[in-house]
Amino acid sequence: MSPIVQVRGLRYAYEDGTEALKGIDFELQPGETVALLGANGSGKTTFALHLNGLLRATSGTIAIDGLELRESNLKEIRRRVGLVFQDSDNQLFMPTVLEDVAFAPLAAGINSTAALAKAWLALEQVGMAHKAGKAPWHLSAGEKKRVAIAGILAEEPKILVLDEPTTFLDPPGQRGLAELLSSLPQAKILITHDVPFAARLAEVAVFFQEGRIAAKDTIPTIVRQFDW
Amino acid sequence: MRHARIDRWSRLDSPVHRLHPVAKVLAALGMLVAVATMTKPVLHLVAVYFAMLGVCVLAARLPVVRMLTGAAVVLPFACAIGVVSILSGDPNRAIMLLVRSYLSSLTALLLVASTPLSELLGGLDRLGAPAFLLQVMQFLYRYLMVLREEASAMRDAAASRAGSVRILEFKKAAGAAGVLFARAHTRASAIHRAMVARGFDGRMPTFRPTPLLLSDAIFAAAAVCAVVAARLALK
Amino acid sequence: MHIPDGFLSARVWVPLDLAAAPAVAWLGRRAQRDFDHHRIPLMGVMGAFIFAAQMINFPVGNGTSGHLVGGALLSFTLGPAAASIVMTAILAIQALIFQDGGLLALGANVFNMAIAGVLAGYLPYLLLKGRKYGIFLGGVLSLLVSAILALVELALSGVPMPRAVLTVSVALFVVSAVVEGAITVAVVGALEKIQPGFLRRPAANGGSARIALALAASVLACAGVFVASQHPDGLERFAQKTGIWSNAKSVVHSPLADYQMAGGHWIGRSIAGLLGIGIVYLVCRVATRALSQRPGEGS
C-alpha cells in the first residue's frame, strides 16, 4: 500500500534565517493515526502547516496521496488535507455554525444546495446538527471543537491534522472527542502534549526535537525513551 | 450584554422573523423617514406609529417591556437637548426630539431584534450596500465577544496584581491597549490562515440569497404605504 | 457624538447620506487595493479591537477616565482608507445593535467620524512624517473635527444652541480631544515597543496629497459653515443675494420634502413622497455600484 502522506528532506527557515525544520522524513499510511510529540517550539506545528501548503518549504518534497505539492495544485492539496487549528475561535469565523461548516464547499465553488447538504452531513457526523443555527460564541469549547472538525469534514479530506485538539476541553469533552475521532475513517496526524489522549487514538508516535524527528516508535517506548 | 440579548432575540421564530430581510429593511426605512420628517407634534400620528411598531413587536413575540426600555437608550441625550430647547422657548421642538428619537430607536431595535445580523447584512447586500463593508461588519460582529473577553481577562489580570483596576496608570493602560492590539493582529492572521486552509481565495462565499416572496413584497409595500399615508393624512 | 435619528432635519441628513454612500464605496475600493486579501478579517478584528479597547480606562485625573475613540490610531496602523472603512463598520454596528447613533443619521455620523475624523487624524501624521507631535495632533484633530461637524449639523438642523451650551460643549470637546491625543500617543508608544511594524509609515505619494487637499478643503468648508451658522442672518442674506439658497433648496429639498408637485391631495403627495425616496435610493445605489467596482470588473 502506498503512503497517503510522504515527506522527504523537508527543511524550513524563517525570514530571519532560523531553521525551524532541519530535514524531516515522514510517512503516513491510509487509515493510520500518528501522534506528534515533542517540546514547544520543536517544529510540530510548523511541520503541520507545510502539509497544507500554508508554509512553503525551503527544500524537500511533500506528496499527498501521490500528488506532489506545487503552487499549481494548492487548492487540491488543501482539500485533501484538513487542518484543525488549536483555537477554534479562529477557525469558526462565520456568523452561524451552518454557514461556517459550509464555508469550504462554497469556497470550492459548489452550488449552495450541494454545499448545504455536505454541511448538514458533516454536522450530523460530529453530532452538532441541532446547533446549526447558533452563533459560534454560544457554544462550549467542546462544541466549538466539534463544529471546527465538521467544517473540515465538509471538505471531505483524506487526512486530518489536529493541532492540540484537547486544549480548553474538560475531561468529558476530551473523552467525547476521542470517541468522535476514532469513529472517523481518515488518516490522522495528532499534535498533542496529552499523552493519554494520544494513546487512545494512536499506536505510533514520532518525537520532534529541535526541528528533527528524533524517533518513531510506539507511544510507551517514546515516553520511556524521552522521559515524556 | 446588550448585543448577546439582541442576537438571541433575532434567532427566535415568528411571522416577523420569517419575513425577508429586504422587506423588513424597506419597511423600517419607510418608518424612519416618515418619523424623521415629522415637524409638528400630532398626537394621533404619534399614536398610530407607536401602535404600528407595537403590533410588530407583539407579532414578533419579543418581550414588550424590554424592547420599550431598550429603545430608551436615546432618551438621556434627547432629554438633555430637549431641556435646552425648552429653556430657549421652544417646547414643541423638545417634544418632537423626544418623540422622533424614541420612535426611530424602537424601529431600529425592532429590525435587528427580528433579523439575525448575518441575514440583515445579506439583505443590505441585495439593496446595494458595498459588499466589502458588509464583510468587515460581519467579522467585526463575530469577534466583538472574543476580543471583549480578552480585554476583560486582561483587566482582571491587571487588577489582581495591582489590587484595583483604578490604580492602573495612564502608561499601563496604554500598554494594555497595545497588547490587546497586538493580540487582535495575531488573531487576525490566525483567522486568515484558517480561512486559506479551507480554500479562501479572497472572495467570501455566500449562500444563494433566499428569494423574495410575494408575501414579503406585499408586507414591504403595505408597511411603507401605511406609514406614508398616515404621515400625510394626519396633519 | 453619535447623532441619533430625529435630531437632524432632512436637508442635513439627506445630502450627507447621499454623499457618504459613494464615499464609503470609493474608500472601500481604495482599501482593497492597498491590502492583500487578509484585509477582511484584519479590518473586522481591528474594529472589534476598538470596541474592546473602550473597556480600558485611561485615568485623566480627578477620578475620571477617558477612552480610546481610535480613528487616528486606525489611520496610522491601517492607512486612512482602511481606517475609514473600519470606523464606518463600527458606526454601523453601533447604530444597528446598540442604538448608538441613528440609521438615517448614519451618513452624518460616518461623514463626521469615519471620513472627516479619520482623514483629519491622518493629515498631521502625514505632514509631520509620523513624528510624535504629529501623532498627538492627529488624535486631537480627529476628535475635534468630528465633534465640531456634529455640532454644526445639529445647529443647521435648527437645534437651539444658546451661547452657554455652545461654550460648554466646545470646552468639553477640546478636553476630550486632548485626551484622545494623549491616549493615541501613549498607545502608539506601547505598540512601537511591542512590534514597530504595526505602524504604517506615511507614504509620500500622489494619493496622500489628494487626500490632504480634499481634507483641507472640507475642513475649511466646515469652518466656514460653522462661522456662518453663528450668524444665520448673514448667511441667509448672502444666500438670497447670490440665489444659492433657492437653487440649493430646489435641488436638495424637492425629492423628499416638496410634496406640492403632485397637488394637495394626500394620496398624490404619498406617491410623490415614495417616488422621492425611490429616487434617493436609486442615486445612492448607482453611485455606490459605480464607485465600488474596479475598472473592468463586473458585479
mmCIF file of C-alpha atoms in Angstrom, chain A:
data_model
loop_
_atom_site.group_PDB
_atom_site.id
_atom_site.type_symbol
_atom_site.label_atom_id
_atom_site.label_comp_id
_atom_site.label_asym_id
_atom_site.label_seq_id
_atom_site.Cartn_x
_atom_site.Cartn_y
_atom_site.Cartn_z
ATOM 1 C CA MET A 1 0.000 0.000 0.000
ATOM 2 C CA SER A 2 1.424 3.370 -0.939
ATOM 3 C CA PRO A 3 1.615 6.019 1.797
ATOM 4 C CA ILE A 4 -1.025 8.753 1.807
ATOM 5 C CA VAL A 5 1.461 11.308 3.144
ATOM 6 C CA GLN A 6 5.062 11.189 2.038
ATOM 7 C CA VAL A 7 7.511 13.864 3.145
ATOM 8 C CA ARG A 8 11.179 13.839 2.198
ATOM 9 C CA GLY A 9 14.027 16.058 3.357
ATOM 10 C CA LEU A 10 11.728 18.894 4.407
ATOM 11 C CA ARG A 11 13.592 21.996 5.520
ATOM 12 C CA TYR A 12 12.195 25.354 6.511
ATOM 13 C CA ALA A 13 13.828 28.557 7.711
ATOM 14 C CA TYR A 14 12.115 31.714 8.960
ATOM 15 C CA GLU A 15 12.842 35.026 7.268
ATOM 16 C CA ASP A 16 15.468 35.818 9.895
ATOM 17 C CA GLY A 17 17.348 32.649 8.944
ATOM 18 C CA THR A 18 16.470 30.461 11.958
ATOM 19 C CA GLU A 19 15.906 26.902 10.810
ATOM 20 C CA ALA A 20 12.662 25.530 12.187
ATOM 21 C CA LEU A 21 12.713 22.246 10.279
ATOM 22 C CA LYS A 22 16.036 20.585 9.569
ATOM 23 C CA GLY A 23 15.268 17.732 7.203
ATOM 24 C CA ILE A 24 12.072 15.856 8.022
ATOM 25 C CA ASP A 25 11.238 12.456 6.530
ATOM 26 C CA PHE A 26 7.750 11.251 7.337
ATOM 27 C CA GLU A 27 5.202 8.754 6.071
ATOM 28 C CA LEU A 28 1.591 8.058 6.913
ATOM 29 C CA GLN A 29 -0.447 5.092 5.654
ATOM 30 C CA PRO A 30 -4.164 5.351 4.744
ATOM 31 C CA GLY A 31 -6.317 4.993 7.867
ATOM 32 C CA GLU A 32 -3.322 5.249 10.176
ATOM 33 C CA THR A 33 -3.138 7.620 13.156
ATOM 34 C CA VAL A 34 0.215 9.007 14.247
ATOM 35 C CA ALA A 35 0.839 11.271 17.226
ATOM 36 C CA LEU A 36 3.427 14.054 17.015
ATOM 37 C CA LEU A 37 5.035 14.576 20.416
ATOM 38 C CA GLY A 38 7.780 16.963 21.417
ATOM 39 C CA ALA A 39 8.558 20.159 23.281
ATOM 40 C CA ASN A 40 7.048 23.549 22.446
ATOM 41 C CA GLY A 41 8.926 25.047 19.540
ATOM 42 C CA SER A 42 10.306 21.716 18.348
ATOM 43 C CA GLY A 43 8.649 22.187 14.943
ATOM 44 C CA LYS A 44 5.418 20.152 15.171
ATOM 45 C CA THR A 45 3.022 22.924 14.175
ATOM 46 C CA THR A 46 5.401 24.316 11.559
ATOM 47 C CA PHE A 47 5.502 20.839 10.027
ATOM 48 C CA ALA A 48 1.694 20.601 10.042
ATOM 49 C CA LEU A 49 1.342 23.969 8.273
ATOM 50 C CA HIS A 50 3.528 22.628 5.463
ATOM 51 C CA LEU A 51 1.219 19.682 4.823
ATOM 52 C CA ASN A 52 -1.481 22.146 3.793
ATOM 53 C CA GLY A 53 0.825 24.445 1.843
ATOM 54 C CA LEU A 54 0.357 27.310 4.314
ATOM 55 C CA LEU A 55 4.129 27.492 4.695
ATOM 56 C CA ARG A 56 6.421 26.821 1.757
ATOM 57 C CA ALA A 57 9.439 24.636 2.401
ATOM 58 C CA THR A 58 12.954 25.889 1.714
ATOM 59 C CA SER A 59 13.727 22.455 0.296
ATOM 60 C CA GLY A 60 12.288 18.945 0.274
ATOM 61 C CA THR A 61 9.112 17.420 -1.132
ATOM 62 C CA ILE A 62 5.619 16.667 0.129
ATOM 63 C CA ALA A 63 3.218 14.317 -1.616
ATOM 64 C CA ILE A 64 -0.394 13.806 -0.560
ATOM 65 C CA ASP A 65 -1.937 10.602 -1.922
ATOM 66 C CA GLY A 66 0.594 10.590 -4.710
ATOM 67 C CA LEU A 67 0.088 14.255 -5.653
ATOM 68 C CA GLU A 68 3.208 16.334 -5.125
ATOM 69 C CA LEU A 69 2.526 19.735 -3.550
ATOM 70 C CA ARG A 70 3.109 22.589 -6.002
ATOM 71 C CA GLU A 71 1.861 26.156 -6.337
ATOM 72 C CA SER A 72 -0.429 24.983 -9.142
ATOM 73 C CA ASN A 73 -2.290 22.329 -7.144
ATOM 74 C CA LEU A 74 -2.537 24.090 -3.754
ATOM 75 C CA LYS A 75 -6.328 24.068 -3.906
ATOM 76 C CA GLU A 76 -6.491 20.317 -4.383
ATOM 77 C CA ILE A 77 -3.876 19.703 -1.653
ATOM 78 C CA ARG A 78 -5.819 21.894 0.778
ATOM 79 C CA ARG A 79 -8.976 19.938 0.014
ATOM 80 C CA ARG A 80 -7.204 16.657 0.719
ATOM 81 C CA VAL A 81 -5.577 17.785 3.963
ATOM 82 C CA GLY A 82 -7.930 19.129 6.633
ATOM 83 C CA LEU A 83 -6.235 21.222 9.305
ATOM 84 C CA VAL A 84 -7.994 21.641 12.670
ATOM 85 C CA PHE A 85 -6.374 24.548 14.495
ATOM 86 C CA GLN A 86 -5.773 24.811 18.212
ATOM 87 C CA ASP A 87 -8.025 27.817 18.878
ATOM 88 C CA SER A 88 -11.471 27.020 17.488
ATOM 89 C CA ASP A 89 -12.451 30.684 17.661
ATOM 90 C CA ASN A 90 -10.009 31.440 14.881
ATOM 91 C CA GLN A 91 -11.426 28.656 12.779
ATOM 92 C CA LEU A 92 -15.118 29.434 13.280
ATOM 93 C CA PHE A 93 -15.189 32.834 11.643
ATOM 94 C CA MET A 94 -18.633 32.749 10.071
ATOM 95 C CA PRO A 95 -21.695 34.110 11.886
ATOM 96 C CA THR A 96 -23.508 30.790 12.313
ATOM 97 C CA VAL A 97 -22.476 27.164 12.706
ATOM 98 C CA LEU A 98 -24.091 26.079 9.444
ATOM 99 C CA GLU A 99 -22.541 28.885 7.400
ATOM 100 C CA ASP A 100 -19.176 28.092 8.899
ATOM 101 C CA VAL A 101 -19.318 24.407 8.090
ATOM 102 C CA ALA A 102 -20.473 25.229 4.562
ATOM 103 C CA PHE A 103 -17.600 27.687 4.054
ATOM 104 C CA ALA A 104 -15.123 25.295 2.444
ATOM 105 C CA PRO A 105 -17.575 23.690 -0.005
ATOM 106 C CA LEU A 106 -18.865 27.137 -1.016
ATOM 107 C CA ALA A 107 -15.320 28.455 -1.406
ATOM 108 C CA ALA A 108 -14.623 25.461 -3.647
ATOM 109 C CA GLY A 109 -17.378 26.714 -5.931
ATOM 110 C CA ILE A 110 -20.025 24.092 -5.214
ATOM 111 C CA ASN A 111 -23.602 25.389 -5.513
ATOM 112 C CA SER A 112 -25.379 26.319 -2.291
ATOM 113 C CA THR A 113 -27.757 23.365 -2.234
ATOM 114 C CA ALA A 114 -24.961 20.813 -2.513
ATOM 115 C CA ALA A 115 -22.774 22.778 -0.082
ATOM 116 C CA LEU A 116 -25.601 22.847 2.464
ATOM 117 C CA ALA A 117 -26.136 19.102 2.070
ATOM 118 C CA LYS A 118 -22.446 18.486 2.760
ATOM 119 C CA ALA A 119 -22.542 20.809 5.748
ATOM 120 C CA TRP A 120 -25.544 19.031 7.268
ATOM 121 C CA LEU A 121 -23.917 15.666 6.743
ATOM 122 C CA ALA A 122 -20.711 16.814 8.454
ATOM 123 C CA LEU A 123 -22.676 18.331 11.348
ATOM 124 C CA GLU A 124 -24.560 15.066 11.827
ATOM 125 C CA GLN A 125 -21.286 13.162 11.784
ATOM 126 C CA VAL A 126 -19.987 15.177 14.749
ATOM 127 C CA GLY A 127 -23.381 15.247 16.474
ATOM 128 C CA MET A 128 -23.894 19.010 16.180
ATOM 129 C CA ALA A 129 -26.776 19.261 13.712
ATOM 130 C CA HIS A 130 -29.064 20.582 16.465
ATOM 131 C CA LYS A 131 -26.843 23.671 16.831
ATOM 132 C CA ALA A 132 -26.746 24.553 13.119
ATOM 133 C CA GLY A 133 -28.440 27.945 13.537
ATOM 134 C CA LYS A 134 -26.394 29.013 16.573
ATOM 135 C CA ALA A 135 -23.695 31.657 16.615
ATOM 136 C CA PRO A 136 -20.273 30.168 17.457
ATOM 137 C CA TRP A 137 -19.927 32.206 20.641
ATOM 138 C CA HIS A 138 -22.952 30.461 22.139
ATOM 139 C CA LEU A 139 -21.125 27.123 22.040
ATOM 140 C CA SER A 140 -19.000 25.451 24.706
ATOM 141 C CA ALA A 141 -15.340 24.712 23.990
ATOM 142 C CA GLY A 142 -16.143 21.062 23.228
ATOM 143 C CA GLU A 143 -18.962 22.025 20.872
ATOM 144 C CA LYS A 144 -16.749 24.563 19.116
ATOM 145 C CA LYS A 145 -14.134 21.869 18.520
ATOM 146 C CA ARG A 146 -16.758 19.520 17.083
ATOM 147 C CA VAL A 147 -18.034 22.233 14.752
ATOM 148 C CA ALA A 148 -14.472 23.056 13.700
ATOM 149 C CA ILE A 149 -13.972 19.386 12.839
ATOM 150 C CA ALA A 150 -17.282 19.360 10.946
ATOM 151 C CA GLY A 151 -16.061 22.364 8.947
ATOM 152 C CA ILE A 152 -13.048 20.292 7.922
ATOM 153 C CA LEU A 153 -15.048 17.104 7.249
ATOM 154 C CA ALA A 154 -17.284 19.050 4.875
ATOM 155 C CA GLU A 155 -14.276 19.322 2.567
ATOM 156 C CA GLU A 156 -14.140 15.512 2.507
ATOM 157 C CA PRO A 157 -10.407 15.416 3.240
ATOM 158 C CA LYS A 158 -8.283 12.286 3.069
ATOM 159 C CA ILE A 159 -6.134 13.292 6.030
ATOM 160 C CA LEU A 160 -6.990 15.092 9.243
ATOM 161 C CA VAL A 161 -4.314 17.104 11.000
ATOM 162 C CA LEU A 162 -5.315 18.152 14.517
ATOM 163 C CA ASP A 163 -3.229 20.710 16.418
ATOM 164 C CA GLU A 164 -3.656 20.357 20.203
ATOM 165 C CA PRO A 165 -7.309 19.325 19.916
ATOM 166 C CA THR A 166 -7.780 18.828 23.676
ATOM 167 C CA THR A 167 -6.843 22.401 24.657
ATOM 168 C CA PHE A 168 -9.720 24.089 26.564
ATOM 169 C CA LEU A 169 -11.681 20.799 26.796
ATOM 170 C CA ASP A 170 -12.891 19.327 30.091
ATOM 171 C CA PRO A 171 -12.398 15.562 30.682
ATOM 172 C CA PRO A 172 -15.848 14.541 29.326
ATOM 173 C CA GLY A 173 -15.196 16.773 26.338
ATOM 174 C CA GLN A 174 -11.861 15.051 25.787
ATOM 175 C CA ARG A 175 -13.419 11.583 26.009
ATOM 176 C CA GLY A 176 -16.165 12.617 23.587
ATOM 177 C CA LEU A 177 -13.589 13.995 21.169
ATOM 178 C CA ALA A 178 -11.542 10.786 21.333
ATOM 179 C CA GLU A 179 -14.657 8.729 20.527
ATOM 180 C CA LEU A 180 -15.549 11.031 17.654
ATOM 181 C CA LEU A 181 -12.053 10.919 16.182
ATOM 182 C CA SER A 182 -11.758 7.141 16.426
ATOM 183 C CA SER A 183 -15.060 6.846 14.528
ATOM 184 C CA LEU A 184 -13.688 8.833 11.581
ATOM 185 C CA PRO A 185 -12.079 6.708 8.857
ATOM 186 C CA GLN A 186 -9.498 9.283 7.693
ATOM 187 C CA ALA A 187 -5.772 9.003 8.335
ATOM 188 C CA LYS A 188 -4.900 11.302 11.225
ATOM 189 C CA ILE A 189 -1.926 13.284 12.428
ATOM 190 C CA LEU A 190 -2.355 14.299 16.031
ATOM 191 C CA ILE A 191 -0.198 17.057 17.515
ATOM 192 C CA THR A 192 -0.552 16.947 21.284
ATOM 193 C CA HIS A 193 1.061 17.212 24.703
ATOM 194 C CA ASP A 194 -1.660 14.963 26.106
ATOM 195 C CA VAL A 195 -0.047 11.505 26.100
ATOM 196 C CA PRO A 196 -3.065 9.543 27.441
ATOM 197 C CA PHE A 197 -5.231 11.160 24.752
ATOM 198 C CA ALA A 198 -2.674 10.297 22.079
ATOM 199 C CA ALA A 199 -2.511 6.717 23.378
ATOM 200 C CA ARG A 200 -6.276 6.277 22.961
ATOM 201 C CA LEU A 201 -6.121 7.116 19.271
ATOM 202 C CA ALA A 202 -2.645 6.233 18.026
ATOM 203 C CA GLU A 203 -0.302 3.284 18.349
ATOM 204 C CA VAL A 204 2.712 5.037 16.959
ATOM 205 C CA ALA A 205 4.254 8.413 17.735
ATOM 206 C CA VAL A 206 7.074 10.426 16.236
ATOM 207 C CA PHE A 207 9.108 12.605 18.566
ATOM 208 C CA PHE A 208 10.177 16.078 17.405
ATOM 209 C CA GLN A 209 13.335 17.595 18.778
ATOM 210 C CA GLU A 210 14.779 20.910 17.564
ATOM 211 C CA GLY A 211 13.358 20.644 14.082
ATOM 212 C CA ARG A 212 14.163 16.978 13.557
ATOM 213 C CA ILE A 213 12.310 13.735 14.052
ATOM 214 C CA ALA A 214 14.325 12.134 16.835
ATOM 215 C CA ALA A 215 12.444 8.845 16.949
ATOM 216 C CA LYS A 216 9.448 6.949 15.648
ATOM 217 C CA ASP A 217 8.102 4.176 17.842
ATOM 218 C CA THR A 218 5.140 3.000 19.901
ATOM 219 C CA ILE A 219 3.879 5.595 22.338
ATOM 220 C CA PRO A 220 5.036 3.780 25.545
ATOM 221 C CA THR A 221 8.535 3.363 24.096
ATOM 222 C CA ILE A 222 8.730 7.048 23.128
ATOM 223 C CA VAL A 223 7.520 8.092 26.573
ATOM 224 C CA ARG A 224 10.176 5.917 28.223
ATOM 225 C CA GLN A 225 12.957 6.928 25.845
ATOM 226 C CA PHE A 226 12.469 10.691 26.233
ATOM 227 C CA ASP A 227 11.101 10.650 29.765
ATOM 228 C CA TRP A 228 7.985 12.379 28.329
#
